[in-house]
Coordinates of C-alpha atoms in Angstrom, one line a residue:
M29 CA -17.3 -12.1 6.8
V30 CA -17.6 -10.4 2.7
N31 CA -20.3 -12.7 1.4
I32 CA -19.5 -12.5 -2.1
K33 CA -22.6 -11.6 -3.4
A34 CA -21.6 -7.6 -2.7
L35 CA -18.2 -8.2 -3.6
L36 CA -19.5 -9.9 -7.2
L37 CA -21.9 -6.4 -7.4
S38 CA -18.9 -4.4 -5.9
V39 CA -16.3 -5.2 -9.3
A40 CA -19.4 -5.4 -11.4
A41 CA -20.1 -1.3 -10.2
V42 CA -16.8 -0.1 -11.0
S43 CA -15.7 -2.3 -14.0
L44 CA -16.6 0.0 -16.7
A45 CA -15.0 2.8 -14.2
V46 CA -13.2 5.3 -16.9
S47 CA -9.4 5.4 -17.1
P48 CA -8.2 8.3 -15.2
A49 CA -6.7 11.3 -18.3
F50 CA -3.1 11.7 -18.3
G51 CA -2.4 14.9 -18.9
M52 CA 0.1 16.5 -21.7
Y53 CA 1.9 13.6 -21.8
K54 CA -0.2 10.0 -22.3
R55 CA -0.1 6.6 -21.7
G56 CA 2.9 5.0 -22.9
S57 CA 4.9 7.7 -24.1
V58 CA 8.2 7.7 -22.2
V59 CA 7.6 10.7 -20.3
K60 CA 5.7 10.1 -17.1
Q61 CA 2.8 12.5 -15.7
L62 CA 3.4 13.0 -11.9
G63 CA 1.5 14.3 -9.4
V64 CA 1.0 15.0 -5.2
S65 CA -0.1 11.9 -4.8
N66 CA 2.9 9.6 -6.2
F67 CA 6.1 12.9 -6.6
E68 CA 8.2 11.7 -4.0
K69 CA 7.6 8.2 -3.6
V70 CA 8.8 8.3 -7.4
V71 CA 11.1 10.9 -8.2
G72 CA 12.9 9.5 -4.7
K73 CA 12.9 5.7 -5.5
T74 CA 16.0 7.0 -7.7
S75 CA 19.6 8.5 -7.6
Q76 CA 19.3 9.3 -11.6
P77 CA 18.7 12.6 -13.1
T78 CA 15.5 13.6 -12.9
F79 CA 14.0 16.6 -15.2
V80 CA 10.3 17.3 -14.2
K81 CA 8.4 19.7 -16.2
F82 CA 6.1 22.4 -14.3
Y83 CA 3.3 23.2 -16.8
A84 CA -0.3 24.1 -17.2
P85 CA -2.5 22.9 -20.9
W86 CA -3.2 26.2 -21.7
C87 CA 0.6 27.0 -22.4
G88 CA 1.7 27.6 -25.7
H89 CA 5.4 27.1 -24.5
C90 CA 4.0 24.9 -22.9
K91 CA 3.2 23.3 -26.4
N92 CA 5.8 24.2 -28.1
L93 CA 8.4 22.1 -25.5
E94 CA 7.0 18.8 -25.9
P95 CA 7.9 17.1 -28.2
E96 CA 11.8 18.2 -28.2
Y97 CA 11.3 17.0 -23.9
E98 CA 10.4 13.3 -25.2
R99 CA 13.0 13.9 -27.5
A100 CA 15.1 14.2 -24.5
A101 CA 13.0 11.7 -22.1
K102 CA 13.8 8.4 -25.0
K103 CA 17.7 9.4 -26.0
S104 CA 18.6 9.8 -21.8
Q105 CA 15.9 6.6 -20.9
A106 CA 19.8 4.1 -19.5
F107 CA 20.9 7.4 -18.0
A108 CA 17.9 9.9 -16.4
K109 CA 14.0 10.4 -16.1
F110 CA 11.8 12.1 -17.5
Y111 CA 8.1 13.8 -16.0
A112 CA 6.1 16.1 -16.5
V113 CA 3.8 17.8 -13.5
N114 CA 0.4 19.6 -14.4
C115 CA 0.3 22.4 -12.2
D116 CA -2.8 23.5 -13.7
E117 CA -5.0 20.9 -11.5
D118 CA -5.8 21.8 -8.0
K119 CA -4.6 18.8 -6.1
N120 CA -1.1 19.6 -7.0
R121 CA -1.1 23.6 -7.0
G122 CA 0.9 22.7 -3.1
L123 CA 3.4 21.0 -4.7
C124 CA 4.6 23.1 -7.8
S125 CA 4.0 26.2 -5.0
Q126 CA 6.8 24.2 -3.2
F127 CA 9.3 24.1 -6.4
N128 CA 8.6 28.0 -6.2
V129 CA 6.8 27.7 -9.9
Q130 CA 5.7 31.1 -11.1
G131 CA 6.3 30.2 -15.0
F132 CA 5.5 27.8 -17.3
P133 CA 7.4 25.4 -18.5
T134 CA 9.5 25.2 -15.4
L135 CA 12.6 22.9 -16.3
K136 CA 14.0 21.6 -13.0
V137 CA 16.8 19.2 -12.5
F138 CA 16.3 17.1 -9.3
T139 CA 19.7 15.3 -8.1
E140 CA 21.5 12.4 -6.2
K141 CA 21.9 14.6 -3.8
R142 CA 19.3 14.8 -0.3
T143 CA 18.2 16.7 2.3
K144 CA 18.5 15.6 5.8
R145 CA 14.7 14.3 5.1
G146 CA 15.9 11.9 2.4
S147 CA 14.4 14.5 -0.6
R148 CA 15.8 15.2 -3.4
R149 CA 17.5 19.2 -3.6
A150 CA 17.3 19.9 -7.7
V151 CA 17.4 22.7 -9.1
D152 CA 16.9 24.8 -11.8
Y153 CA 17.9 24.0 -15.9
Q154 CA 18.6 27.5 -17.2
G155 CA 20.1 25.4 -20.5
E156 CA 18.8 25.5 -24.9
R157 CA 16.0 24.2 -24.5
K158 CA 16.5 21.2 -27.0
A159 CA 16.6 17.9 -27.2
S160 CA 20.2 17.5 -27.1
S161 CA 21.0 19.6 -24.1
M162 CA 18.8 18.5 -22.2
A163 CA 20.2 15.1 -22.6
K164 CA 23.0 16.2 -22.5
F165 CA 23.0 17.4 -19.1
A166 CA 21.4 14.8 -16.9
R167 CA 24.3 13.0 -18.6
S168 CA 27.1 15.6 -16.8
L169 CA 24.7 14.8 -13.0
L170 CA 25.3 10.9 -13.7
P171 CA 27.0 9.6 -10.2
D172 CA 29.2 6.9 -9.9
L173 CA 27.8 4.9 -7.0
S174 CA 29.8 1.9 -7.6
K175 CA 32.9 1.3 -4.9
R176 CA 35.9 -0.5 -6.2
L177 CA 36.4 -2.9 -4.9
D178 CA 40.4 -5.2 -5.0
A179 CA 39.3 -9.8 -5.0
G180 CA 40.0 -9.6 -1.5
D181 CA 37.6 -7.7 0.3
L182 CA 34.5 -8.8 -2.0
D183 CA 33.1 -11.4 0.8
E184 CA 33.1 -7.5 3.4
F185 CA 31.2 -5.9 1.4
I186 CA 28.1 -8.2 0.8
A187 CA 28.3 -9.0 4.8
K188 CA 28.4 -5.4 5.2
D189 CA 24.7 -4.1 5.7
S190 CA 21.9 -6.9 4.6
L191 CA 21.1 -4.9 1.8
P192 CA 21.6 -7.1 -1.6
K193 CA 24.9 -5.8 -3.2
A194 CA 26.0 -6.2 -7.1
V195 CA 28.5 -6.4 -8.3
L196 CA 30.5 -5.7 -12.0
L197 CA 33.4 -7.8 -12.8
T198 CA 36.1 -6.6 -15.3
E199 CA 38.6 -5.3 -17.2
R200 CA 37.9 -1.2 -17.5
K201 CA 39.4 0.8 -15.0
K202 CA 36.4 3.0 -15.7
S203 CA 32.6 2.4 -15.1
S204 CA 30.6 2.5 -18.3
E205 CA 27.7 4.9 -18.9
L206 CA 25.1 1.8 -18.6
W207 CA 26.9 1.2 -14.8
K208 CA 26.1 4.1 -13.9
G209 CA 22.6 4.6 -14.8
V210 CA 21.8 1.4 -12.9
S211 CA 23.1 1.7 -10.4
A212 CA 21.7 5.3 -9.8
Q213 CA 18.7 3.7 -10.4
L214 CA 18.2 0.9 -8.0
D215 CA 20.9 2.1 -5.3
R216 CA 18.0 2.3 -2.6
R217 CA 17.4 -0.9 -2.5
V218 CA 20.7 -2.4 -4.2
R219 CA 24.6 -1.6 -3.0
F220 CA 27.1 -1.8 -6.2
A221 CA 30.5 -2.3 -6.7
Q222 CA 32.9 -3.3 -8.9
I223 CA 36.5 -5.5 -9.5
V224 CA 38.7 -4.1 -12.5
N225 CA 40.8 -7.6 -13.2
P226 CA 39.5 -9.7 -10.7
G227 CA 41.7 -12.8 -11.0
T228 CA 41.2 -16.4 -11.8
T229 CA 40.7 -17.6 -8.1
A230 CA 37.9 -14.9 -7.7
M231 CA 36.0 -15.5 -11.1
K232 CA 36.5 -19.6 -10.6
R233 CA 34.4 -19.3 -7.9
L234 CA 31.6 -16.8 -9.2
G235 CA 31.5 -19.1 -12.0
V236 CA 32.5 -16.3 -14.7
N237 CA 34.8 -17.5 -17.9
S238 CA 34.8 -13.7 -19.1
L239 CA 34.1 -10.0 -18.3
P240 CA 33.4 -8.2 -17.8
A241 CA 30.6 -10.1 -15.7
I242 CA 28.4 -8.8 -13.6
V243 CA 26.9 -11.3 -10.1
V244 CA 24.6 -10.5 -8.0
F245 CA 23.9 -11.5 -4.0
A246 CA 20.5 -11.4 -2.7
D247 CA 22.1 -13.0 0.8
A248 CA 24.0 -10.5 3.1
K249 CA 24.3 -13.9 5.5
D250 CA 25.6 -16.2 2.7
P251 CA 27.9 -15.0 0.3
E252 CA 27.8 -18.7 -1.9
N253 CA 24.3 -18.3 -2.9
F254 CA 24.5 -15.5 -6.4
A255 CA 23.0 -15.4 -10.0
V256 CA 25.9 -14.6 -12.5
Y257 CA 24.2 -11.9 -15.4
D258 CA 23.9 -13.6 -18.4
G259 CA 21.5 -11.8 -20.9
E260 CA 21.6 -8.4 -23.0
N261 CA 24.3 -5.7 -22.3
K262 CA 21.0 -3.7 -21.9
Y263 CA 19.4 -1.2 -18.9
E264 CA 15.9 -2.6 -18.9
P265 CA 17.3 -6.5 -18.6
L266 CA 20.6 -5.7 -16.0
V267 CA 17.6 -3.9 -13.4
R268 CA 14.8 -6.2 -14.3
F269 CA 17.8 -9.2 -13.2
I270 CA 19.6 -7.2 -10.6
S271 CA 15.8 -6.1 -9.5
A272 CA 14.4 -10.4 -9.6
V273 CA 17.7 -11.5 -7.4
A274 CA 17.2 -8.9 -4.8
S275 CA 13.9 -9.6 -4.1
G276 CA 14.4 -13.5 -4.1
K277 CA 12.7 -14.5 -7.4
A278 CA 16.0 -15.4 -9.6
P279 CA 17.2 -18.7 -9.3
K280 CA 20.9 -18.2 -7.2
N281 CA 23.8 -20.0 -8.2
Q282 CA 22.3 -22.0 -10.8
K283 CA 22.0 -20.7 -13.3
N284 CA 19.0 -23.5 -15.3
K285 CA 17.8 -24.1 -11.5
D286 CA 14.1 -23.6 -11.9
D287 CA 15.0 -25.3 -15.4
A288 CA 14.1 -28.9 -13.4
A289 CA 11.0 -27.6 -12.7
K290 CA 8.4 -29.5 -13.8
P291 CA 6.2 -28.5 -17.3
A292 CA 3.1 -28.2 -16.0
E293 CA 4.6 -27.4 -12.6
R294 CA 6.5 -24.6 -13.7
E295 CA 2.8 -23.9 -15.7
Q296 CA 0.8 -23.9 -13.5
A297 CA 3.3 -21.1 -11.4
M298 CA 2.7 -18.6 -14.3
D299 CA -1.2 -19.0 -14.5
V300 CA -1.7 -16.2 -12.0
E301 CA -4.1 -13.8 -13.6
E302 CA -5.7 -9.9 -12.5
I303 CA -9.1 -9.9 -12.2
A304 CA -11.0 -6.2 -13.8
T305 CA -14.1 -7.2 -14.5
Q306 CA -17.4 -8.3 -12.7
A307 CA -16.7 -12.1 -15.7
D308 CA -12.8 -12.3 -14.6
L309 CA -13.9 -13.0 -11.0
E310 CA -16.5 -15.5 -11.3
R311 CA -14.1 -17.3 -14.2
A312 CA -11.4 -16.7 -12.3
C313 CA -13.1 -18.2 -8.7
I314 CA -17.4 -18.9 -8.9
K315 CA -18.8 -20.1 -12.0
Q316 CA -17.3 -22.6 -12.8
S317 CA -18.1 -25.8 -15.9
D318 CA -18.1 -29.0 -13.9
A319 CA -17.1 -30.2 -10.5
S320 CA -13.2 -30.4 -10.9
S321 CA -13.4 -27.4 -11.6
I322 CA -14.5 -25.8 -8.3
P323 CA -11.0 -23.5 -5.8
V324 CA -11.4 -24.8 -2.8
L325 CA -9.8 -21.0 -2.3
C326 CA -9.7 -18.3 -4.3
I327 CA -7.0 -15.8 -3.5
I328 CA -6.8 -12.6 -4.6
G329 CA -3.1 -9.8 -4.5
I330 CA -3.9 -7.0 -3.6
V331 CA -1.6 -5.3 -5.9
P332 CA -0.9 -2.2 -6.9
L333 CA 1.0 -1.6 -10.9
E334 CA 1.2 1.7 -12.3
P335 CA 2.0 0.2 -15.6
E336 CA 3.5 3.6 -16.9
F337 CA 6.7 3.8 -14.3
E338 CA 9.0 1.3 -14.2
E339 CA 9.7 0.7 -10.7
S340 CA 5.7 0.1 -9.8
R341 CA 6.3 -2.6 -13.2
L342 CA 9.0 -4.1 -10.5
E343 CA 7.4 -4.2 -7.5
H344 CA 3.9 -5.2 -9.4
A345 CA 6.2 -8.7 -10.5
Q346 CA 7.6 -8.9 -7.5
A347 CA 4.5 -9.0 -5.9
V348 CA 2.9 -11.1 -8.4
S349 CA 6.4 -13.3 -8.0
V350 CA 5.1 -14.3 -4.5
L351 CA 1.5 -14.8 -5.8
E352 CA 3.3 -17.6 -8.3
G353 CA 4.6 -19.3 -4.9
V354 CA 1.3 -19.5 -3.6
L355 CA -0.6 -21.3 -6.6
K356 CA 3.4 -23.2 -6.8
G357 CA 3.6 -24.4 -3.7
Q358 CA 0.2 -25.8 -2.1
Q359 CA 0.1 -29.0 -0.9
P360 CA -2.0 -31.8 -3.2
R361 CA -5.3 -32.2 -2.6
N362 CA -7.6 -35.3 -2.0
A363 CA -11.1 -34.3 -1.8
N364 CA -13.8 -35.4 -3.9
P365 CA -14.5 -32.9 -6.6
A366 CA -18.0 -33.7 -6.7
S367 CA -18.5 -32.4 -2.6
A368 CA -17.8 -28.4 -4.0
I369 CA -20.8 -28.5 -5.4
N370 CA -23.0 -30.4 -3.5
D371 CA -23.0 -28.8 -0.8
N372 CA -26.6 -28.7 1.5
D373 CA -27.6 -25.4 2.1
N374 CA -27.7 -26.7 6.6
D375 CA -27.3 -22.8 8.4
N376 CA -25.6 -24.3 10.6
D377 CA -23.1 -26.3 8.7
T378 CA -19.0 -25.8 9.9
D379 CA -15.6 -25.5 8.6
A380 CA -16.8 -29.9 7.9
D381 CA -19.5 -29.3 6.8
I382 CA -19.9 -30.5 3.4
D383 CA -20.8 -34.7 2.6
D384 CA -19.5 -36.6 4.1
E385 CA -17.7 -39.6 2.1
D386 CA -17.5 -43.7 3.2
D387 CA -13.6 -44.9 2.2
G388 CA -15.2 -48.3 2.5
S389 CA -13.3 -48.9 5.7
G390 CA -15.8 -48.2 8.2
S391 CA -14.6 -44.4 9.3
Q392 CA -15.5 -41.0 7.2
K393 CA -13.1 -38.7 5.4
T394 CA -14.1 -35.2 5.8
D395 CA -13.2 -32.8 3.4
N396 CA -12.7 -29.4 4.8
V397 CA -13.6 -26.2 3.3
T398 CA -9.8 -24.7 4.3
N399 CA -7.8 -28.0 4.5
K400 CA -8.7 -30.6 1.8
G401 CA -10.0 -30.6 -1.0
L402 CA -9.4 -28.7 -4.7
P403 CA -6.4 -27.1 -4.7
F404 CA -5.6 -22.6 -4.4
R405 CA -6.9 -20.4 -7.9
V406 CA -5.0 -17.2 -7.1
S407 CA -5.7 -14.4 -8.9
W408 CA -4.9 -10.4 -8.4
V409 CA -6.6 -6.5 -8.7
N410 CA -5.2 -3.2 -9.4
A411 CA -5.0 -1.9 -5.6
L412 CA -5.5 2.0 -7.5
G413 CA -7.6 0.3 -10.7
A414 CA -11.7 0.8 -9.8
A415 CA -12.2 -1.8 -8.6
G416 CA -9.2 -2.6 -6.5
A417 CA -10.0 0.2 -4.5
R418 CA -13.0 -1.1 -4.2
V419 CA -12.5 -4.0 -2.3
R420 CA -10.5 -2.5 0.0
E421 CA -12.9 -0.5 1.2
M422 CA -15.2 -3.5 1.5
F423 CA -12.7 -4.9 3.6
G424 CA -11.2 -2.1 5.7
L425 CA -7.2 -3.2 3.9
S426 CA -5.3 -0.5 4.8
D427 CA -2.7 1.7 2.5
D428 CA 0.3 -0.6 3.2
L429 CA -0.2 -3.1 0.5
P430 CA 0.3 -5.4 -1.5
S431 CA -2.1 -7.4 0.9
A432 CA -4.0 -10.1 -0.1
V433 CA -8.6 -11.6 0.6
A434 CA -9.4 -14.7 0.8
I435 CA -12.8 -16.3 -1.5
S436 CA -15.1 -20.0 0.1
P437 CA -16.5 -20.1 -3.9
R438 CA -18.0 -23.1 -1.2
K439 CA -19.1 -21.3 1.7
S440 CA -19.5 -17.7 -0.5
A441 CA -17.7 -15.3 2.6
A442 CA -14.8 -13.3 1.7
A443 CA -12.3 -12.6 4.0
P444 CA -9.4 -9.9 4.8
Y445 CA -5.4 -11.2 5.0
R446 CA -3.9 -9.0 7.7
G447 CA -0.1 -10.3 7.7
A448 CA 2.9 -9.7 6.0
F449 CA 3.3 -10.3 2.2
A450 CA 5.3 -13.1 1.7
K451 CA 5.0 -16.5 0.5
D452 CA 5.0 -19.4 3.4
E453 CA 2.9 -16.4 5.7
L454 CA -0.3 -16.8 2.5
L455 CA 0.4 -20.2 2.6
E456 CA -0.1 -20.3 6.5
W457 CA -2.5 -19.0 6.2
A458 CA -5.2 -20.7 3.6
D459 CA -4.0 -24.0 4.5

């Protein structure tokens, strides 16, 4: 186990670390910087037309292209991706050589076609380097990955494989650009289809009163468990909804299912905060103003997040939802709050070594560090940040992320979790 003091020192040592540079396109730009460490992961996870600008920061033509390239990215956010790679960085030179970059800037566009190994194929962009021209070219490469179905084929489509399914019910035969863009973005994780004029029977079964409508099935084995989208007809909220249902986070078949939860319970479930500094760690787990605030156990999720990438934000949200489930799913605790801070200093103490309390019945209740007492606190640390990297190093955690560690403030010790990052498994481990 790892001593809490060592963990505190490690977090403190990196809490003032300088953020990495972001190259020509800064944090917040719609054009995201890529490098050899994340190129294949980011580009490979989507089938949307993907522009990549290979450049050098000293290149005058690259600087001149920057505003047009960014405008093209803004025009195309619902159906294409725009990235940039700094070939002047030593670590990226092999990547630039792999794509036969011989001058700057070089523009490559990755299509939905893939090699036998699953990597996306690229074509050279030879068109005019104006925002409208680049956006038009990206639009021309947008694939239609939505399968056409008859209403009677729906159950067969849902059961075809284990992936979640998203189905558009519509009166139009031609797919909209929005639906093409969403399906191309998520097609590696979700199957898409559309039913034209589904009929009243199918609409009634799915609880749909008007068209168009979007229905998402998370479980191929349970076609009666689904969610109907009722948000804005826009790209980002639609992607978030489908991703959430596919991951099991959003309610299914009952639009207001979560609304039935008690207000206090909902508030607690959302109280999963980030730990980025020593002060965050102490406030969440160790130093509390009164005994009743000290948790029996602190669970810290080691969760990767690259906020400049939409895909990473979605995956991060799914991981945090697991942590929220852990926070909400813990069993009620019965401990005397004062006992949490009144441990003796005997080095031979066992897990049940805190003060015994006589309940007047002639028997004693023993407060166990993991099975009774105050509730869990649940937080997260960015696995890709300096603090997260140090925590992973201390616990010998692999690159199989997300993961978690548990801190026992009363034991002044911590231990890693080595299992599937899922609510039930984490709860069983903590209990």
